Amino acid sequence: MQHDKVLILDFGSQYTQLIARRVRELNIYSEIHPFNKIPTNIDDYKAVILSGSPFSVRGDEALHPDLSNIRGKKPLLGVCYGAQYLAHFSGGNVAPSNTREYGRAKLSYVKEGEAFLEGISEGSQVWMSHSDTIKELPTNGELLASTHDVENAAYKINGESTFAIQFHPEVYHSTDGKQLLENFLVNIANVKPDWTPNAFVEETVEELKKKLGNDKVVLGLSGGVDSSVAAVLLHKAIGKNLYCVFVNNGLLRKNEFESVLKQYEGMGLNVKGVDASARFLDALAGESDPEKKRKAIGRVFIEVFDDEAHLIEDVKWLAQGTIYPDVIESVSATGGPSATIKSHHNVGGLPDFMKLKVVEPLKALFKDEVRRVGASLGIDAELLGRHPFPGPGLAIRILGDITAEKVRILQEVDAIFINGLKEWNLYDKVWQAGAMLLPVNSVGVMGDERTYEKCVALRAVESTDGMTADWVNLPYEFLQKTSNDIINKVKGVNRVVYDISSKPPATIEWE
Ligand code: XMP
């Protein structure tokens, strides 16, 4: 089955990924491509959206792609910079605006009887974020909506299916933004909204069967959502030919190796648990530089995983739980187009090293879609709702060098914190949480004794993608109980602090 596809051309806006997500929420498949790499198979896309940008259309010519294969030939929607771009090159006028145009605004005029604006009325809140403004509409332009400060907030170009909006429909603060995207994509561009998790599972399983045939595939499970969903999907397609390896690096949460392994086995997966804790701890001995710790863990992981893969006779493929944000190529605001591939992807060095063919069944999905696909595969809600956990595990939460004793202390502290969050029904309200073991001893008093022991910092953040994050305002009573429990139960800790830094300028992990 072929799905209708929507092309999003990225001009570097911080919101481009959000456009794709909103479109996907409508059950429509969309792809982001850099503005200067317009796909040659443009006929495969039913509609095109131009994103916003931190740049001005009056500036750098490098950001002026040739849209002649798109404009007038396909339904086209310009958002913010996209709207200005369409005006600037078609007889309109774009100039710096006199008033600040950031944040909330309300539509003060909405043209009646427009399919593009169906269900949207005056007073609807929209989100503005721009410093240039459209002073004059392009040739054949017709005004569709205004706000108090922005007269040309939405327009269309008569004679083509081209629409433009100065505000951002992709952010939640634009209350009718999703409706507007639906009007454009479904009512105007006739895109079929049939990209559902069930359809994805069915089609992907068929594709995997065809692609992999009778070949054997090895996959590294991490206990996280992405690798688990990838494994279940592959298992559905190729059954016993999928060999999963779950490596214990000794830096997992307390009892996690055993409990997750059991859970995987319960799901019918063919999993081998490999306890390589000692190898990892050896490689980390005496090392306190965060990047060197990461590298050492990555190196040992590759060695252990490669050893295991060699035990599988005739294995041909390496499967990975790579997801869309890991592969997306977008435009950096500080320079030309650049890849925003996470440098700390768990198994970064594996594919080249192992000389296996790579299969990545989740490569087109965002995290929330991975969860929806996981649910439609019948994966346990608890597994799907797990907080993200970094590949190097507790190693980057123990500041300084790592010893088995420090790992033990942090595992105990972390377990009290995380179990507490679950008991208090706070776990699902937090995006990620954990504890950091600080390289600081401080004086305390327990009973009649003076102590000189470790300090731990608790961190709980809310976020959507880990790129930005804010600390969570956990109830004082919860913090009080957790702190008491930790100090009373974990030998070696006499002080607990709570991290109240946002990202940026801090990061989520301390190393
Ligand atoms: P930071 O600390 O950069 O973390 O704000 C953002 C997100 O990435 C995770 N993280 C990692 N994940 N390997 C990983 O697989 C790593 O080296 C690594 N460092 C940070 C972090 O837990 C958070 O979810």
XYZ file of C-alpha atoms and ligand atoms in Angstrom:
535
model
C 0.000 0.000 0.000
C 1.335 3.416 -0.942
C 0.655 6.359 1.353
C 0.332 9.941 0.307
C 3.416 11.877 1.339
C 3.939 15.491 2.316
C 7.246 17.271 1.781
C 8.434 19.804 4.362
C 11.262 22.008 3.152
C 13.371 23.075 6.106
C 14.798 26.592 6.198
C 16.291 26.061 9.658
C 13.422 26.957 11.959
C 13.524 25.563 15.471
C 9.941 24.421 14.838
C 10.439 22.388 11.629
C 10.284 19.037 13.403
C 7.076 20.165 15.066
C 5.479 20.724 11.657
C 6.263 17.115 10.758
C 4.844 15.913 14.054
C 1.604 17.842 13.678
C 1.208 16.492 10.156
C 1.867 12.957 11.395
C -0.706 13.483 14.162
C -3.215 13.860 11.353
C -2.208 10.332 10.263
C -0.397 11.769 7.269
C 3.160 10.766 6.447
C 5.611 13.650 6.076
C 9.308 14.005 5.400
C 11.651 16.872 6.167
C 14.282 17.752 3.577
C 16.708 20.686 3.597
C 15.520 23.601 1.427
C 18.533 23.183 -0.853
C 18.012 19.467 -1.424
C 14.575 19.312 -2.965
C 13.921 15.646 -3.816
C 14.075 14.927 -7.530
C 11.034 12.638 -7.257
C 8.839 15.588 -6.410
C 5.861 13.884 -8.065
C 5.798 11.437 -5.150
C 4.632 14.196 -2.807
C 1.035 15.393 -2.713
C 1.712 18.700 -0.994
C 4.633 20.882 0.113
C 5.134 23.005 3.235
C 7.849 25.654 3.531
C 9.105 26.025 7.107
C 10.101 29.098 9.070
C 13.701 30.240 9.395
C 15.953 32.321 11.622
C 17.053 34.171 8.460
C 15.533 37.045 6.509
C 14.307 36.659 2.920
C 15.987 39.993 2.247
C 19.362 38.526 3.215
C 21.509 35.635 2.113
C 20.767 34.486 -1.421
C 21.866 31.002 -0.487
C 18.460 30.527 1.101
C 16.524 31.168 -2.091
C 15.796 27.779 -3.667
C 14.161 27.418 -7.052
C 10.554 26.388 -6.448
C 9.538 26.288 -10.106
C 8.863 22.540 -9.966
C 6.505 23.044 -7.037
C 4.851 26.443 -7.209
C 1.528 26.330 -9.087
C 1.976 22.605 -9.689
C 1.274 21.311 -6.198
C -0.629 22.540 -3.179
C 1.884 24.699 -1.329
C 1.795 26.196 2.169
C 4.339 28.772 3.345
C 4.785 29.180 7.092
C 6.423 32.360 8.488
C 9.659 32.622 6.451
C 7.906 30.424 3.887
C 5.070 32.967 3.650
C 7.543 35.832 3.324
C 9.528 33.937 0.716
C 6.449 33.465 -1.459
C 5.595 37.175 -1.152
C 9.118 38.525 -1.659
C 9.672 36.803 -5.008
C 6.234 37.339 -6.500
C 5.723 41.049 -6.467
C 5.043 41.516 -2.737
C 7.035 43.485 -0.220
C 8.741 42.157 2.917
C 10.346 44.602 5.342
C 11.451 44.770 8.969
C 8.416 45.175 11.186
C 7.955 48.242 13.363
C 6.516 46.402 16.334
C 7.769 43.278 18.038
C 5.874 40.308 16.704
C 6.615 37.488 19.125
C 4.242 35.360 21.122
C 0.467 35.249 21.364
C -1.863 37.191 19.102
C -5.527 36.864 18.199
C -7.008 36.801 14.728
C -8.995 40.022 14.334
C -10.147 39.318 10.758
C -10.927 35.963 9.166
C -12.299 35.806 5.599
C -15.553 33.900 5.479
C -16.285 30.940 3.240
C -12.649 29.836 2.762
C -11.978 26.092 2.856
C -8.481 26.912 4.190
C -9.996 28.604 7.253
C -12.890 26.254 7.930
C -13.639 26.024 11.642
C -11.401 28.996 12.460
C -12.956 32.218 13.603
C -12.046 35.687 14.780
C -10.469 35.600 18.239
C -8.559 32.377 17.534
C -5.135 32.504 19.212
C -2.059 32.248 16.990
C 1.657 32.200 17.777
C 3.934 34.753 16.092
C 7.726 34.683 15.976
C 9.207 36.934 13.322
C 11.061 40.210 12.852
C 10.260 40.808 9.161
C 6.698 41.363 8.081
C 4.771 41.174 4.799
C 3.924 44.779 3.929
C 2.371 44.029 0.559
C 0.866 40.817 -0.752
C 2.298 39.212 -3.892
C 0.642 39.527 -7.306
C -2.753 37.790 -7.279
C -2.502 37.567 -3.482
C -5.733 37.767 -1.495
C -5.889 38.519 2.193
C -7.355 35.721 4.334
C -6.658 36.729 7.933
C -5.157 39.491 10.084
C -4.230 40.130 13.701
C -4.141 43.497 15.415
C -0.440 44.011 14.656
C -0.019 41.886 11.544
C -2.319 42.790 8.706
C -1.135 40.104 6.294
C -1.284 37.186 8.712
C -2.651 34.764 6.083
C -3.131 34.993 2.325
C -3.630 32.853 -0.740
C -2.467 33.291 -4.295
C -5.391 33.110 -6.669
C -5.000 30.836 -9.660
C -2.846 28.314 -7.781
C -3.218 26.175 -4.651
C -0.759 28.346 -2.757
C -1.438 29.479 0.812
C 0.698 31.341 3.309
C 0.566 32.136 6.993
C 2.763 34.426 9.009
C 2.085 32.644 12.311
C 3.138 29.134 13.366
C 0.340 26.545 13.172
C 2.720 23.831 14.425
C 3.078 25.126 17.998
C 0.390 24.255 20.518
C -0.098 27.924 21.368
C -1.749 28.336 17.966
C -4.988 26.821 19.175
C -6.437 26.050 15.739
C -3.081 25.245 14.124
C -3.827 21.563 13.649
C -7.203 22.393 12.134
C -5.508 24.723 9.682
C -3.018 22.047 8.628
C -5.868 19.603 8.240
C -7.819 22.095 6.110
C -4.821 22.546 3.851
C -3.741 18.929 3.593
C -7.024 17.037 3.620
C -9.574 19.504 2.192
C -7.392 21.366 -0.272
C -4.559 18.995 -1.193
C -6.717 15.835 -0.907
C -4.047 13.976 1.047
C -5.409 10.718 2.455
C -4.986 10.484 6.256
C -4.210 6.759 6.343
C -0.794 6.637 8.019
C -1.793 4.772 11.194
C 0.298 2.629 13.568
C -1.577 -0.523 12.488
C -0.976 0.193 8.815
C 2.670 0.897 9.601
C 3.063 -2.438 11.398
C 1.401 -4.425 8.626
C 3.403 -2.820 5.855
C 6.711 -2.869 7.681
C 6.351 -6.547 8.546
C 5.693 -7.326 4.867
C 8.678 -5.235 3.767
C 10.959 -6.847 6.333
C 9.887 -10.323 5.231
C 10.711 -9.480 1.651
C 13.989 -7.769 2.456
C 15.342 -10.298 4.942
C 13.971 -13.562 3.585
C 15.633 -16.369 5.512
C 18.615 -14.291 6.656
C 19.693 -14.089 10.263
C 19.629 -10.713 12.004
C 21.351 -9.597 15.216
C 20.008 -6.743 17.319
C 21.309 -5.076 20.483
C 18.587 -4.567 23.050
C 19.065 -1.786 25.571
C 15.902 -2.076 27.634
C 14.692 1.186 26.076
C 11.626 1.835 23.979
C 13.221 2.084 20.530
C 15.252 -1.119 20.517
C 12.366 -3.038 22.129
C 9.826 -1.930 19.519
C 12.312 -2.639 16.718
C 12.854 -6.121 18.125
C 9.151 -6.974 18.391
C 8.534 -5.716 14.867
C 11.391 -7.790 13.470
C 10.329 -10.786 15.502
C 6.877 -10.566 13.957
C 8.483 -10.586 10.516
C 11.265 -13.171 10.846
C 10.645 -15.003 14.131
C 13.528 -17.147 15.306
C 15.954 -15.652 12.796
C 16.125 -12.578 15.008
C 18.912 -12.922 17.581
C 18.780 -10.309 20.316
C 21.728 -9.517 22.552
C 21.267 -7.600 25.779
C 24.597 -6.504 27.262
C 24.892 -5.741 30.957
C 27.568 -3.044 31.158
C 27.303 -2.986 34.937
C 26.038 0.577 34.720
C 22.331 -0.162 34.476
C 19.749 0.625 37.136
C 19.398 -1.669 40.139
C 18.154 -5.163 39.108
C 17.422 -3.825 35.637
C 19.389 -6.467 33.742
C 17.536 -9.357 35.313
C 14.066 -7.829 35.226
C 14.262 -6.537 31.658
C 15.731 -9.808 30.427
C 12.829 -11.660 31.970
C 10.378 -9.257 30.405
C 11.911 -9.795 26.951
C 11.786 -13.540 27.334
C 8.135 -13.243 28.342
C 7.543 -11.418 25.065
C 8.786 -14.436 23.154
C 12.007 -12.838 21.950
C 15.104 -14.906 21.427
C 17.409 -12.951 23.768
C 20.852 -13.659 25.071
C 21.826 -11.745 28.182
C 25.568 -11.123 28.385
C 26.965 -9.944 31.674
C 30.085 -7.976 30.774
C 30.094 -5.728 33.865
C 33.635 -6.630 34.795
C 34.989 -5.810 31.330
C 33.363 -2.385 31.404
C 34.513 -1.589 34.938
C 38.065 -2.622 34.033
C 38.069 -0.357 31.005
C 36.801 2.534 33.129
C 39.214 2.114 36.020
C 40.840 5.392 37.031
C 39.221 7.358 34.202
C 37.401 10.534 35.189
C 37.162 12.471 31.919
C 33.510 12.294 30.732
C 34.286 11.943 27.033
C 36.954 9.308 27.646
C 34.486 7.391 29.810
C 31.932 7.497 26.990
C 34.532 6.338 24.474
C 35.710 3.471 26.668
C 32.135 2.267 27.134
C 31.421 2.535 23.412
C 34.585 0.592 22.591
C 33.902 -2.250 25.013
C 30.283 -2.437 23.882
C 31.396 -2.922 20.281
C 33.867 -5.620 21.323
C 31.341 -7.531 23.404
C 28.603 -7.225 20.838
C 30.905 -8.253 18.009
C 32.036 -11.333 19.954
C 28.400 -12.322 20.385
C 27.511 -11.695 16.746
C 30.378 -13.974 15.688
C 28.778 -16.805 17.618
C 25.721 -16.589 15.355
C 26.532 -18.590 12.287
C 25.956 -16.807 8.976
C 24.432 -13.682 10.445
C 23.937 -11.147 7.653
C 22.182 -8.140 9.160
C 22.541 -5.765 12.064
C 19.211 -4.290 13.191
C 19.073 -0.962 15.004
C 16.346 1.034 16.724
C 17.350 4.286 15.015
C 14.455 6.755 14.914
C 13.700 9.765 12.711
C 15.224 12.510 14.902
C 18.519 10.550 14.809
C 18.739 10.610 11.022
C 16.974 13.797 10.088
C 19.060 16.222 8.145
C 18.084 19.728 8.983
C 19.458 23.209 8.537
C 21.594 24.558 11.312
C 20.876 28.131 12.326
C 24.546 28.870 12.768
C 25.828 27.734 9.409
C 24.883 25.893 6.262
C 22.816 22.733 6.149
C 24.205 20.242 8.590
C 23.384 16.859 9.979
C 21.954 16.979 13.489
C 22.772 13.361 14.166
C 23.301 12.842 17.896
C 26.951 12.308 18.558
C 26.099 10.103 21.505
C 23.905 7.620 19.726
C 24.244 4.371 21.682
C 25.778 2.156 19.041
C 27.370 4.819 16.885
C 30.435 2.864 15.818
C 28.778 -0.500 15.212
C 27.662 -0.614 11.578
C 31.019 0.211 9.948
C 32.935 -2.010 12.296
C 30.791 -5.092 11.886
C 30.516 -5.089 8.118
C 26.940 -6.325 8.302
C 24.068 -4.938 6.290
C 21.988 -2.570 8.414
C 18.217 -2.694 8.859
C 16.448 0.113 10.735
C 12.676 -0.430 10.750
C 11.847 2.661 12.856
C 13.897 5.119 10.855
C 10.807 7.056 9.731
C 9.193 7.456 13.158
C 9.224 10.055 15.893
C 9.392 8.900 19.513
C 5.677 9.286 20.160
C 4.958 7.295 17.006
C 7.325 4.550 18.164
C 5.234 4.346 21.335
C 1.994 4.159 19.325
C 3.447 1.439 17.104
C 4.637 -0.383 20.231
C 1.132 -0.220 21.696
C -0.371 -1.580 18.493
C 2.146 -4.450 18.708
C 0.825 -5.203 22.183
C 3.967 -4.180 24.070
C 3.447 -3.544 27.765
C 2.530 0.075 28.582
C 5.090 0.147 31.365
C 7.924 -0.680 28.978
C 6.676 1.892 26.455
C 6.433 4.571 29.125
C 9.977 4.118 30.433
C 12.048 7.251 30.837
C 14.984 7.668 28.462
C 18.215 6.334 29.913
C 21.639 7.154 28.454
C 23.697 4.421 26.767
C 26.691 4.946 29.100
C 24.238 4.569 31.970
C 25.272 5.472 35.492
C 28.844 6.123 34.317
C 27.897 9.669 33.301
C 25.968 10.156 36.547
C 28.951 9.274 38.706
C 31.088 12.370 38.441
C 34.740 11.500 38.284
C 36.128 7.985 38.253
C 33.973 4.877 38.556
C 34.252 2.076 41.105
C 31.958 -0.854 41.826
C 31.165 0.676 45.215
C 30.104 4.001 43.680
C 27.891 2.148 41.206
C 26.275 0.266 44.080
C 25.594 3.479 46.021
C 24.094 5.227 43.014
C 21.950 2.219 42.088
C 20.444 2.245 45.587
C 19.793 5.989 45.517
C 18.337 5.863 42.013
C 16.025 2.971 42.920
C 14.611 4.840 45.934
C 14.028 7.956 43.813
C 12.472 6.186 40.809
C 10.322 3.806 42.864
C 9.173 6.797 44.915
C 8.144 8.647 41.756
C 6.101 5.615 40.742
C 4.474 5.241 44.159
C 3.531 8.903 44.227
C 2.125 8.730 40.651
C 4.724 11.216 39.502
C 6.711 8.967 37.151
C 4.545 9.586 34.087
C 4.490 13.324 34.698
C 8.275 13.457 34.448
C 10.128 13.071 31.150
C 13.349 11.801 32.684
C 14.691 11.431 36.201
C 17.804 10.131 37.888
C 20.396 10.716 40.548
C 23.978 11.980 40.287
C 26.743 10.918 42.621
C 28.887 13.979 43.260
C 32.632 13.864 43.873
C 32.076 15.742 47.100
C 32.164 14.568 50.695
C 30.510 16.685 53.306
C 30.230 16.615 57.044
C 27.108 15.252 58.680
C 25.992 13.847 61.974
C 24.224 10.532 62.446
C 23.338 9.443 65.958
C 26.211 10.841 67.958
C 28.739 10.291 65.239
C 30.279 12.749 62.865
C 30.105 11.493 59.271
C 32.048 12.546 56.196
C 30.192 11.028 53.274
C 28.912 11.449 49.746
C 26.407 13.940 48.410
C 23.857 13.002 45.725
C 21.863 15.304 43.464
C 18.397 14.336 42.267
C 17.285 15.530 38.835
C 13.807 15.353 37.294
C 12.995 17.210 34.079
C 10.131 17.824 31.744
C 10.892 17.932 28.047
C 9.569 16.764 24.686
C 12.751 15.636 23.009
C 15.624 16.222 25.423
C 16.847 19.210 23.394
C 15.456 21.648 25.929
C 14.277 20.778 29.409
C 13.065 22.331 32.612
C 13.281 21.006 36.151
C 10.085 19.600 37.589
C 8.439 21.211 40.567
C 8.165 18.000 42.617
C 6.078 18.248 45.814
C 8.139 19.183 48.899
C 6.611 16.277 50.813
C 7.879 13.870 48.166
C 11.367 15.386 48.217
C 11.385 15.315 52.002
C 10.457 11.619 52.140
C 12.860 10.667 49.369
C 15.755 12.506 50.988
C 15.022 10.836 54.336
C 14.818 7.397 52.764
C 18.076 7.850 50.868
C 20.069 9.103 53.841
C 18.662 6.463 56.175
C 18.950 3.525 53.828
C 21.974 4.104 51.623
C 25.220 3.657 53.456
C 27.791 6.237 52.362
C 25.392 9.107 51.602
C 24.649 11.855 54.119
C 23.354 14.688 51.930
C 20.755 15.029 49.151
C 20.222 18.080 46.931
C 17.715 18.755 44.127
C 18.887 20.160 40.796
C 16.875 23.240 39.747
C 18.667 24.085 36.484
C 17.014 24.260 33.095
C 18.530 23.176 29.761
C 19.915 25.386 28.339
C 22.157 26.541 29.897
C 22.626 23.332 31.933
C 22.219 19.861 30.380
C 20.101 16.977 31.640
C 23.040 14.759 32.544
C 25.841 16.246 34.622
C 28.578 14.866 32.379
P 21.967 16.096 27.849
O 22.751 15.714 29.048
O 22.827 16.297 26.616
O 21.045 14.835 27.515
O 21.045 17.249 28.100
C 20.006 14.830 26.560
C 19.450 13.424 26.483
O 20.444 12.541 25.951
C 20.777 11.540 26.898
N 22.221 11.338 26.840
C 22.805 10.271 26.262
N 22.270 9.192 25.649
N 24.443 8.340 25.255
C 23.091 8.222 25.154
O 22.625 7.222 24.614
C 25.057 9.396 25.845
O 26.278 9.492 25.897
C 24.185 10.408 26.378
N 24.413 11.608 27.015
C 23.191 12.139 27.301
C 20.310 12.066 28.234
O 20.051 11.018 29.149
C 19.071 12.841 27.836
O 17.963 11.983 27.647
